[in-house]
Amino acid sequence: MSAPIDEIAEQNEPGDSPPPEGRAALAAYTRGYLARLRGGELGSLPALVGLVVITAVFAVVHQGFLSAYNIEALVIQAAPIIVMAMGLVFVLLLGEIDLSAGTTGGLCSALMAVLELRHGVPWLLGVLIALAAGVAIGLGIGWLRARVGIPSFVITLATFLAFQGVTLILIGGQGSVNLPDGNPLIELENSFVPIWLGWVLLALFVLGYASIKVNDARGRRRAGLPPVPYTVIAAKVVLLAVVGAAFTYEMGLNRNLVANAFFSNKAQGMPWVVVLLVILYVLWHFMLSRTRYGRHVYAVGGNEEASRRAGVVVNRVRISVFAIGSGMAAISGLVAASLLQSVQSNAGAGNTLLLAVGAAVIGGTSLFGGHGRIIDAVLGGLVVAVIINGMSDLIQGANSSGYEYIVTGAVLLLAAGFDAVVRRSR
């Protein structure tokens, strides 16, 4: 069973002696953290280090790689991958797979577009129907897996093929359906948070994170458990604030003037999709790390039979993770439609799913179940986006996309192999 990201202090039983304080607490915390690293509990550390390294490499090779314009492009390109990967984390935690997540997202976005354009359905109702369809698809897949016993690989391979056909039928011979002008969904990936609001949201996020960590430390201390030292909490809060401030400042620059001096309008502020990503991250991180349901997901992924004997309704948990995965796939399809301002007949096909699975695995989620966190999807999605973006600038010509696939596949294979080696050591 995997512990949440910040719960890396030793999980001792409360005793008569009070928990250590000051330097002693920091030393105990450090020893516990190093012991976890030696035991193979690396979490998202490899993905974080990899993200820093490849970003530094591309920043040296390409002078404009860290420009505000390119950072915005990275964020909006990574958003659909990150959203889908968040949902797939739940599925992978049980050691299952959903090969149809990409085409589920394409089908749901096509359903939304067709309802709005051809049947006059209001955009918001179309979005809600698309989300409901995604959840219903996940419930169906989960029911077939849990109740009928069909392997998830077989079920989702069949739905992967079938949903491509349904999307083709919905779109028709046009090849694509353009979202109408004025649809607020387009603004998600193509409009920006006011600069002042971006700073306010950053301050609220940092203060909320700090208050939660301090409250957790106080709760552990009252229970007689060794808390995370306040110095460590302060370091994490400062790091979060610095990175967030750098991103918010960079997004406050006018990217249109940077990209093209002839543009008179301005593109300033972080894209609205960043707010969506933060909301989804907080929601699912809270559910996995602070609810009974999250504990049940980790328990079933770690040992299904032991969970069943402990009273966990395994089939219910299994059905629910597929519902969450497909629901998030539907949101991912809507985000992709916002980015392209249209829905293609092949939406969600191709390498969409592979990039999302790759993002989760690269971030640190195990393919064997029981280990993974929502932060894995975020870090892994950024790694994938950085590789694709950086390689597109580094390699030009007709075969450039081929080299991008090769490098991305090699990184995924490395991450999967690392996961297998770490799991064997544990």
Tab-separated table of C-alpha atoms in Angstrom:
chain	number	residue	atom	x	y	z
A	1	MET	CA	0.000	0.000	0.000
A	2	SER	CA	1.408	3.405	-0.921
A	3	ALA	CA	1.395	6.265	1.572
A	4	PRO	CA	0.448	9.796	0.503
A	5	ILE	CA	3.264	12.048	-0.758
A	6	ASP	CA	4.025	13.865	2.446
A	7	GLU	CA	3.529	10.996	4.895
A	8	ILE	CA	7.127	9.855	4.823
A	9	ALA	CA	7.807	9.927	8.537
A	10	GLU	CA	8.074	6.589	10.269
A	11	GLN	CA	4.671	5.169	11.204
A	12	ASN	CA	5.388	4.199	14.780
A	13	GLU	CA	2.794	3.280	17.309
A	14	PRO	CA	2.153	5.902	19.986
A	15	GLY	CA	4.088	5.182	23.121
A	16	ASP	CA	4.835	6.641	26.485
A	17	SER	CA	7.797	8.745	25.323
A	18	PRO	CA	6.929	12.004	23.536
A	19	PRO	CA	7.962	12.421	19.897
A	20	PRO	CA	11.356	14.093	19.328
A	21	GLU	CA	11.519	17.821	18.700
A	22	GLY	CA	13.871	20.266	17.003
A	23	ARG	CA	17.055	18.808	15.554
A	24	ALA	CA	16.243	15.359	16.905
A	25	ALA	CA	12.943	15.362	15.002
A	26	LEU	CA	14.666	16.483	11.827
A	27	ALA	CA	17.334	13.803	12.206
A	28	ALA	CA	14.689	11.104	12.801
A	29	TYR	CA	12.704	12.318	9.818
A	30	THR	CA	15.809	12.261	7.605
A	31	ARG	CA	16.709	8.740	8.714
A	32	GLY	CA	13.187	7.529	8.005
A	33	TYR	CA	13.164	9.164	4.578
A	34	LEU	CA	16.547	7.685	3.624
A	35	ALA	CA	15.407	4.276	4.860
A	36	ARG	CA	12.388	4.502	2.575
A	37	LEU	CA	14.613	5.415	-0.371
A	38	ARG	CA	16.894	2.459	0.316
A	39	GLY	CA	13.808	0.247	0.559
A	40	GLY	CA	12.645	1.281	-2.911
A	41	GLU	CA	9.965	3.767	-1.829
A	42	LEU	CA	11.097	6.430	-4.291
A	43	GLY	CA	7.637	7.751	-5.168
A	44	SER	CA	7.758	10.588	-7.695
A	45	LEU	CA	11.384	11.487	-6.970
A	46	PRO	CA	12.767	9.964	-10.222
A	47	ALA	CA	10.114	11.776	-12.287
A	48	LEU	CA	10.836	15.069	-10.541
A	49	VAL	CA	14.586	14.712	-11.075
A	50	GLY	CA	14.024	13.669	-14.677
A	51	LEU	CA	11.755	16.653	-15.300
A	52	VAL	CA	14.380	19.061	-13.953
A	53	VAL	CA	17.181	17.429	-15.967
A	54	ILE	CA	15.438	17.278	-19.341
A	55	THR	CA	14.079	20.791	-18.887
A	56	ALA	CA	17.596	22.053	-18.190
A	57	VAL	CA	18.940	20.209	-21.237
A	58	PHE	CA	16.335	21.626	-23.598
A	59	ALA	CA	16.737	25.090	-22.047
A	60	VAL	CA	20.451	24.985	-22.908
A	61	VAL	CA	19.865	23.628	-26.419
A	62	HIS	CA	16.950	25.979	-27.258
A	63	GLN	CA	17.262	29.569	-26.179
A	64	GLY	CA	13.488	30.149	-26.131
A	65	PHE	CA	12.488	26.896	-24.447
A	66	LEU	CA	11.704	28.591	-21.119
A	67	SER	CA	10.029	31.599	-22.706
A	68	ALA	CA	6.538	32.504	-21.532
A	69	TYR	CA	5.134	31.582	-24.937
A	70	ASN	CA	6.622	28.079	-24.866
A	71	ILE	CA	5.696	27.451	-21.216
A	72	GLU	CA	2.091	28.281	-22.063
A	73	ALA	CA	2.265	25.864	-24.998
A	74	LEU	CA	3.650	23.141	-22.716
A	75	VAL	CA	0.844	23.594	-20.192
A	76	ILE	CA	-2.042	23.564	-22.652
A	77	GLN	CA	-0.569	20.602	-24.556
A	78	ALA	CA	0.014	18.614	-21.379
A	79	ALA	CA	-3.435	19.329	-19.892
A	80	PRO	CA	-5.442	16.604	-21.719
A	81	ILE	CA	-2.716	14.044	-20.969
A	82	ILE	CA	-2.553	14.976	-17.285
A	83	VAL	CA	-6.335	14.850	-16.857
A	84	MET	CA	-6.588	11.397	-18.437
A	85	ALA	CA	-3.583	10.159	-16.467
A	86	MET	CA	-5.233	11.246	-13.204
A	87	GLY	CA	-8.132	8.930	-13.938
A	88	LEU	CA	-5.862	6.113	-15.033
A	89	VAL	CA	-3.992	6.285	-11.708
A	90	PHE	CA	-7.113	4.894	-10.013
A	91	VAL	CA	-7.328	2.040	-12.524
A	92	LEU	CA	-3.622	1.237	-12.324
A	93	LEU	CA	-3.727	1.204	-8.514
A	94	LEU	CA	-5.808	-1.978	-8.782
A	95	GLY	CA	-3.424	-3.499	-11.313
A	96	GLU	CA	-6.025	-3.072	-14.073
A	97	ILE	CA	-5.777	-1.331	-17.446
A	98	ASP	CA	-8.192	0.731	-19.524
A	99	LEU	CA	-7.179	0.696	-23.185
A	100	SER	CA	-10.326	2.589	-24.200
A	101	ALA	CA	-9.750	5.729	-22.129
A	102	GLY	CA	-8.585	7.692	-25.167
A	103	THR	CA	-11.479	6.742	-27.404
A	104	THR	CA	-13.903	7.203	-24.507
A	105	GLY	CA	-12.758	10.813	-24.290
A	106	GLY	CA	-13.095	11.207	-28.053
A	107	LEU	CA	-16.578	9.705	-28.053
A	108	CYS	CA	-17.794	11.913	-25.199
A	109	SER	CA	-16.417	15.087	-26.789
A	110	ALA	CA	-18.007	14.137	-30.112
A	111	LEU	CA	-21.315	13.534	-28.352
A	112	MET	CA	-21.144	16.993	-26.787
A	113	ALA	CA	-20.306	18.711	-30.087
A	114	VAL	CA	-22.991	16.908	-32.095
A	115	LEU	CA	-25.681	17.608	-29.505
A	116	GLU	CA	-24.831	21.302	-29.497
A	117	LEU	CA	-24.378	21.859	-33.234
A	118	ARG	CA	-26.982	19.552	-34.758
A	119	HIS	CA	-29.635	19.350	-32.072
A	120	GLY	CA	-29.452	22.767	-30.462
A	121	VAL	CA	-28.635	21.462	-26.995
A	122	PRO	CA	-27.131	24.180	-24.725
A	123	TRP	CA	-23.389	23.770	-24.329
A	124	LEU	CA	-23.540	23.206	-20.576
A	125	LEU	CA	-26.140	20.461	-20.904
A	126	GLY	CA	-24.032	18.903	-23.659
A	127	VAL	CA	-21.008	18.896	-21.372
A	128	LEU	CA	-22.992	17.295	-18.536
A	129	ILE	CA	-24.330	14.618	-20.895
A	130	ALA	CA	-20.792	13.912	-22.106
A	131	LEU	CA	-19.547	13.537	-18.528
A	132	ALA	CA	-22.487	11.291	-17.627
A	133	ALA	CA	-21.757	9.159	-20.688
A	134	GLY	CA	-18.131	8.775	-19.592
A	135	VAL	CA	-19.109	7.667	-16.098
A	136	ALA	CA	-21.718	5.256	-17.535
A	137	ILE	CA	-19.099	3.727	-19.818
A	138	GLY	CA	-16.789	3.206	-16.851
A	139	LEU	CA	-19.564	1.615	-14.815
A	140	GLY	CA	-20.247	-0.787	-17.683
A	141	ILE	CA	-16.591	-1.729	-18.049
A	142	GLY	CA	-16.226	-2.138	-14.284
A	143	TRP	CA	-19.342	-4.301	-14.068
A	144	LEU	CA	-18.090	-6.618	-16.823
A	145	ARG	CA	-14.735	-6.882	-15.073
A	146	ALA	CA	-16.045	-7.346	-11.523
A	147	ARG	CA	-19.250	-9.318	-12.049
A	148	VAL	CA	-18.657	-11.254	-15.257
A	149	GLY	CA	-14.936	-11.709	-14.750
A	150	ILE	CA	-13.727	-10.668	-18.199
A	151	PRO	CA	-10.129	-9.366	-18.051
A	152	SER	CA	-9.985	-5.589	-18.309
A	153	PHE	CA	-7.499	-5.868	-21.189
A	154	VAL	CA	-10.049	-7.739	-23.295
A	155	ILE	CA	-13.004	-5.518	-22.355
A	156	THR	CA	-11.233	-2.258	-23.006
A	157	LEU	CA	-9.597	-3.501	-26.206
A	158	ALA	CA	-13.079	-4.250	-27.538
A	159	THR	CA	-14.435	-0.866	-26.422
A	160	PHE	CA	-11.335	0.857	-27.816
A	161	LEU	CA	-12.254	-0.420	-31.270
A	162	ALA	CA	-16.007	0.030	-30.886
A	163	PHE	CA	-15.848	3.611	-29.641
A	164	GLN	CA	-13.759	4.639	-32.646
A	165	GLY	CA	-16.580	3.403	-34.847
A	166	VAL	CA	-19.245	5.212	-32.826
A	167	THR	CA	-17.255	8.467	-33.031
A	168	LEU	CA	-16.932	8.100	-36.798
A	169	ILE	CA	-20.687	7.614	-37.086
A	170	LEU	CA	-21.407	10.632	-34.889
A	171	ILE	CA	-19.048	12.935	-36.778
A	172	GLY	CA	-20.077	11.589	-40.173
A	173	GLY	CA	-18.249	12.247	-43.408
A	174	GLN	CA	-17.179	15.751	-42.423
A	175	GLY	CA	-14.050	14.523	-40.687
A	176	SER	CA	-14.440	17.016	-37.856
A	177	VAL	CA	-16.973	19.184	-36.068
A	178	ASN	CA	-15.942	22.717	-35.128
A	179	LEU	CA	-17.123	24.100	-31.818
A	180	PRO	CA	-19.265	27.196	-32.405
A	181	ASP	CA	-17.846	30.636	-31.666
A	182	GLY	CA	-18.813	31.811	-28.230
A	183	ASN	CA	-18.834	28.355	-26.674
A	184	PRO	CA	-17.335	28.914	-23.211
A	185	LEU	CA	-15.596	25.536	-23.441
A	186	ILE	CA	-13.196	27.042	-25.990
A	187	GLU	CA	-12.080	29.567	-23.394
A	188	LEU	CA	-10.760	26.806	-21.132
A	189	GLU	CA	-7.573	26.328	-23.165
A	190	ASN	CA	-7.568	29.598	-25.101
A	191	SER	CA	-8.255	32.343	-22.556
A	192	PHE	CA	-6.415	33.467	-19.476
A	193	VAL	CA	-6.973	34.136	-15.796
A	194	PRO	CA	-6.621	37.853	-14.924
A	195	ILE	CA	-3.139	38.469	-13.577
A	196	TRP	CA	-4.353	39.695	-10.175
A	197	LEU	CA	-6.624	36.658	-9.799
A	198	GLY	CA	-3.736	34.341	-10.627
A	199	TRP	CA	-1.707	35.772	-7.727
A	200	VAL	CA	-4.691	35.504	-5.400
A	201	LEU	CA	-5.258	31.856	-6.355
A	202	LEU	CA	-1.560	31.110	-5.839
A	203	ALA	CA	-1.617	32.693	-2.372
A	204	LEU	CA	-4.732	30.717	-1.398
A	205	PHE	CA	-3.211	27.460	-2.644
A	206	VAL	CA	0.080	27.986	-0.787
A	207	LEU	CA	-1.655	29.053	2.427
A	208	GLY	CA	-4.046	26.112	2.198
A	209	TYR	CA	-1.179	23.681	1.683
A	210	ALA	CA	0.758	25.152	4.604
A	211	SER	CA	-2.223	25.053	6.967
A	212	ILE	CA	-2.993	21.423	6.093
A	213	LYS	CA	0.609	20.322	6.653
A	214	VAL	CA	0.884	22.192	9.961
A	215	ASN	CA	-2.454	20.780	11.132
A	216	ASP	CA	-1.318	17.260	10.206
A	217	ALA	CA	1.915	17.727	12.148
A	218	ARG	CA	0.030	18.940	15.222
A	219	GLY	CA	-2.405	16.040	14.990
A	220	ARG	CA	0.411	13.495	14.837
A	221	ARG	CA	2.137	15.152	17.776
A	222	ARG	CA	-1.052	15.010	19.865
A	223	ALA	CA	-1.351	11.314	19.002
A	224	GLY	CA	2.210	10.669	20.134
A	225	LEU	CA	3.451	9.977	16.601
A	226	PRO	CA	6.575	11.557	15.103
A	227	PRO	CA	5.362	14.452	12.936
A	228	VAL	CA	6.994	15.956	9.878
A	229	PRO	CA	9.363	18.604	11.318
A	230	TYR	CA	8.278	22.194	10.887
A	231	THR	CA	11.551	22.963	9.113
A	232	VAL	CA	10.683	20.417	6.423
A	233	ILE	CA	7.162	21.810	6.133
A	234	ALA	CA	8.570	25.340	5.805
A	235	ALA	CA	11.008	24.211	3.096
A	236	LYS	CA	8.197	22.591	1.104
A	237	VAL	CA	5.972	25.653	1.446
A	238	VAL	CA	8.770	27.982	0.347
A	239	LEU	CA	9.606	25.758	-2.631
A	240	LEU	CA	5.953	25.612	-3.657
A	241	ALA	CA	5.643	29.392	-3.319
A	242	VAL	CA	8.805	30.072	-5.331
A	243	VAL	CA	7.891	27.725	-8.181
A	244	GLY	CA	4.302	28.988	-8.223
A	245	ALA	CA	5.415	32.625	-8.168
A	246	ALA	CA	7.874	32.050	-11.015
A	247	PHE	CA	5.155	30.398	-13.107
A	248	THR	CA	2.580	33.091	-12.298
A	249	TYR	CA	5.040	35.878	-13.111
A	250	GLU	CA	6.044	34.228	-16.381
A	251	MET	CA	2.416	33.804	-17.366
A	252	GLY	CA	1.885	37.497	-16.638
A	253	LEU	CA	4.042	38.412	-19.625
A	254	ASN	CA	2.423	39.201	-22.963
A	255	ARG	CA	2.985	36.073	-25.039
A	256	ASN	CA	1.490	37.536	-28.197
A	257	LEU	CA	4.092	40.279	-28.279
A	258	VAL	CA	6.795	37.729	-27.589
A	259	ALA	CA	5.560	35.398	-30.322
A	260	ASN	CA	4.493	37.963	-32.930
A	261	ALA	CA	5.066	41.700	-32.763
A	262	PHE	CA	2.135	42.322	-35.111
A	263	PHE	CA	-0.482	41.074	-32.626
A	264	SER	CA	-2.286	43.973	-30.987
A	265	ASN	CA	-4.242	41.937	-28.429
A	266	LYS	CA	-2.534	40.544	-25.361
A	267	ALA	CA	-2.226	37.053	-23.947
A	268	GLN	CA	-1.424	37.553	-20.287
A	269	GLY	CA	-2.166	35.376	-17.283
A	270	MET	CA	-2.167	31.625	-16.772
A	271	PRO	CA	-4.578	29.594	-18.943
A	272	TRP	CA	-7.869	28.740	-17.246
A	273	VAL	CA	-7.085	25.062	-17.708
A	274	VAL	CA	-4.445	25.428	-14.969
A	275	VAL	CA	-7.229	26.226	-12.505
A	276	LEU	CA	-9.083	23.105	-13.651
A	277	LEU	CA	-5.963	20.979	-13.170
A	278	VAL	CA	-5.474	22.306	-9.641
A	279	ILE	CA	-9.104	21.631	-8.729
A	280	LEU	CA	-8.953	18.077	-10.069
A	281	TYR	CA	-5.642	17.429	-8.341
A	282	VAL	CA	-6.909	18.643	-4.960
A	283	LEU	CA	-10.134	16.636	-5.326
A	284	TRP	CA	-8.546	13.303	-6.230
A	285	HIS	CA	-5.540	13.720	-3.941
A	286	PHE	CA	-7.907	14.326	-1.041
A	287	MET	CA	-9.998	11.295	-1.980
A	288	LEU	CA	-6.998	8.961	-2.202
A	289	SER	CA	-5.064	10.195	0.822
A	290	ARG	CA	-7.726	11.283	3.310
A	291	THR	CA	-10.831	9.148	2.864
A	292	ARG	CA	-11.832	5.603	3.673
A	293	TYR	CA	-12.482	5.019	-0.020
A	294	GLY	CA	-8.872	5.912	-0.842
A	295	ARG	CA	-7.595	3.475	1.777
A	296	HIS	CA	-9.792	0.781	0.267
A	297	VAL	CA	-8.371	1.453	-3.210
A	298	TYR	CA	-4.801	1.060	-1.959
A	299	ALA	CA	-5.767	-2.010	0.069
A	300	VAL	CA	-7.402	-3.796	-2.867
A	301	GLY	CA	-4.475	-2.913	-5.114
A	302	GLY	CA	-1.988	-4.167	-2.554
A	303	ASN	CA	-3.726	-7.410	-1.579
A	304	GLU	CA	-7.207	-8.179	-2.878
A	305	GLU	CA	-7.820	-11.274	-0.781
A	306	ALA	CA	-6.696	-9.626	2.450
A	307	SER	CA	-8.953	-6.665	1.672
A	308	ARG	CA	-11.917	-8.937	1.105
A	309	ARG	CA	-11.281	-10.693	4.423
A	310	ALA	CA	-11.090	-7.291	6.120
A	311	GLY	CA	-14.587	-6.450	4.916
A	312	VAL	CA	-13.814	-4.294	1.860
A	313	VAL	CA	-16.365	-4.721	-0.946
A	314	VAL	CA	-13.779	-5.406	-3.631
A	315	ASN	CA	-16.168	-5.484	-6.588
A	316	ARG	CA	-17.614	-2.123	-5.641
A	317	VAL	CA	-14.136	-0.595	-5.478
A	318	ARG	CA	-13.187	-2.149	-8.811
A	319	ILE	CA	-16.282	-0.801	-10.556
A	320	SER	CA	-15.753	2.643	-9.063
A	321	VAL	CA	-12.184	3.054	-10.320
A	322	PHE	CA	-13.267	2.354	-13.886
A	323	ALA	CA	-16.086	4.903	-13.489
A	324	ILE	CA	-13.585	7.504	-12.266
A	325	GLY	CA	-11.133	6.632	-15.042
A	326	SER	CA	-13.724	6.938	-17.812
A	327	GLY	CA	-15.210	10.078	-16.275
A	328	MET	CA	-11.786	11.701	-16.267
A	329	ALA	CA	-11.275	10.481	-19.833
A	330	ALA	CA	-14.450	12.362	-20.790
A	331	ILE	CA	-13.066	15.527	-19.167
A	332	SER	CA	-9.800	14.974	-21.020
A	333	GLY	CA	-11.696	14.715	-24.310
A	334	LEU	CA	-13.480	17.995	-23.587
A	335	VAL	CA	-10.169	19.688	-22.749
A	336	ALA	CA	-8.684	18.402	-26.021
A	337	ALA	CA	-11.728	19.718	-27.899
A	338	SER	CA	-11.172	23.093	-26.252
A	339	LEU	CA	-7.526	23.086	-27.327
A	340	LEU	CA	-8.339	22.231	-30.962
A	341	GLN	CA	-11.659	24.127	-30.931
A	342	SER	CA	-13.063	21.114	-32.752
A	343	VAL	CA	-13.631	17.370	-32.462
A	344	GLN	CA	-11.971	15.128	-35.034
A	345	SER	CA	-13.378	11.828	-36.294
A	346	ASN	CA	-10.283	10.089	-34.872
A	347	ALA	CA	-10.451	11.908	-31.528
A	348	GLY	CA	-8.828	9.910	-28.762
A	349	ALA	CA	-7.319	7.340	-31.102
A	350	GLY	CA	-3.660	7.052	-31.975
A	351	ASN	CA	-1.208	7.552	-29.131
A	352	THR	CA	-3.539	9.462	-26.786
A	353	LEU	CA	-3.967	6.582	-24.355
A	354	LEU	CA	-0.327	5.535	-24.537
A	355	LEU	CA	0.842	9.011	-23.577
A	356	ALA	CA	-1.564	9.104	-20.626
A	357	VAL	CA	-0.531	5.663	-19.352
A	358	GLY	CA	3.075	6.638	-19.932
A	359	ALA	CA	2.572	9.813	-17.917
A	360	ALA	CA	1.187	7.894	-14.923
A	361	VAL	CA	3.944	5.259	-15.033
A	362	ILE	CA	6.747	7.765	-15.610
A	363	GLY	CA	5.412	9.746	-12.663
A	364	GLY	CA	5.773	6.730	-10.376
A	365	THR	CA	2.478	4.787	-10.482
A	366	SER	CA	3.084	1.044	-10.560
A	367	LEU	CA	1.677	-1.094	-13.352
A	368	PHE	CA	1.340	-3.916	-10.810
A	369	GLY	CA	-1.083	-2.098	-8.524
A	370	GLY	CA	-0.946	-0.781	-4.983
A	371	HIS	CA	1.464	2.125	-5.544
A	372	GLY	CA	0.627	5.489	-7.062
A	373	ARG	CA	-0.533	9.026	-6.366
A	374	ILE	CA	-2.232	11.799	-8.279
A	375	ILE	CA	0.965	13.855	-8.321
A	376	ASP	CA	2.417	11.082	-10.519
A	377	ALA	CA	0.015	12.032	-13.311
A	378	VAL	CA	0.987	15.703	-13.087
A	379	LEU	CA	4.750	15.157	-13.073
A	380	GLY	CA	4.604	12.391	-15.678
A	381	GLY	CA	2.375	14.459	-17.947
A	382	LEU	CA	4.823	17.347	-17.753
A	383	VAL	CA	7.735	15.012	-18.543
A	384	VAL	CA	5.937	13.699	-21.635
A	385	ALA	CA	5.000	17.224	-22.766
A	386	VAL	CA	8.550	18.506	-22.273
A	387	ILE	CA	9.987	15.613	-24.280
A	388	ILE	CA	7.548	16.090	-27.155
A	389	ASN	CA	7.939	19.863	-27.186
A	390	GLY	CA	11.706	19.804	-26.862
A	391	MET	CA	12.196	17.087	-29.470
A	392	SER	CA	9.985	18.949	-31.954
A	393	ASP	CA	12.391	21.882	-31.730
A	394	LEU	CA	15.538	19.769	-31.641
A	395	ILE	CA	14.726	17.527	-34.609
A	396	GLN	CA	13.314	19.020	-37.780
A	397	GLY	CA	12.254	17.363	-41.016
A	398	ALA	CA	9.869	14.696	-42.240
A	399	ASN	CA	10.975	12.111	-39.662
A	400	SER	CA	10.874	14.386	-36.622
A	401	SER	CA	7.658	12.870	-35.215
A	402	GLY	CA	9.153	9.408	-35.559
A	403	TYR	CA	12.089	10.333	-33.353
A	404	GLU	CA	9.697	11.885	-30.827
A	405	TYR	CA	7.816	8.578	-30.554
A	406	ILE	CA	11.068	6.633	-30.188
A	407	VAL	CA	12.336	8.827	-27.362
A	408	THR	CA	8.978	8.875	-25.560
A	409	GLY	CA	8.706	5.088	-25.871
A	410	ALA	CA	12.227	4.641	-24.543
A	411	VAL	CA	11.425	6.814	-21.520
A	412	LEU	CA	8.258	4.793	-20.860
A	413	LEU	CA	10.180	1.505	-21.121
A	414	LEU	CA	12.791	2.856	-18.734
A	415	ALA	CA	10.113	3.893	-16.253
A	416	ALA	CA	8.341	0.523	-16.455
A	417	GLY	CA	11.630	-1.342	-16.054
A	418	PHE	CA	12.555	0.821	-13.080
A	419	ASP	CA	9.155	0.078	-11.531
A	420	ALA	CA	9.695	-3.662	-11.968
A	421	VAL	CA	13.180	-3.545	-10.430
A	422	VAL	CA	12.012	-1.473	-7.451
A	423	ARG	CA	9.051	-3.775	-6.903
A	424	ARG	CA	11.342	-6.813	-6.924
A	425	SER	CA	13.630	-5.184	-4.365
A	426	ARG	CA	10.658	-4.488	-2.097
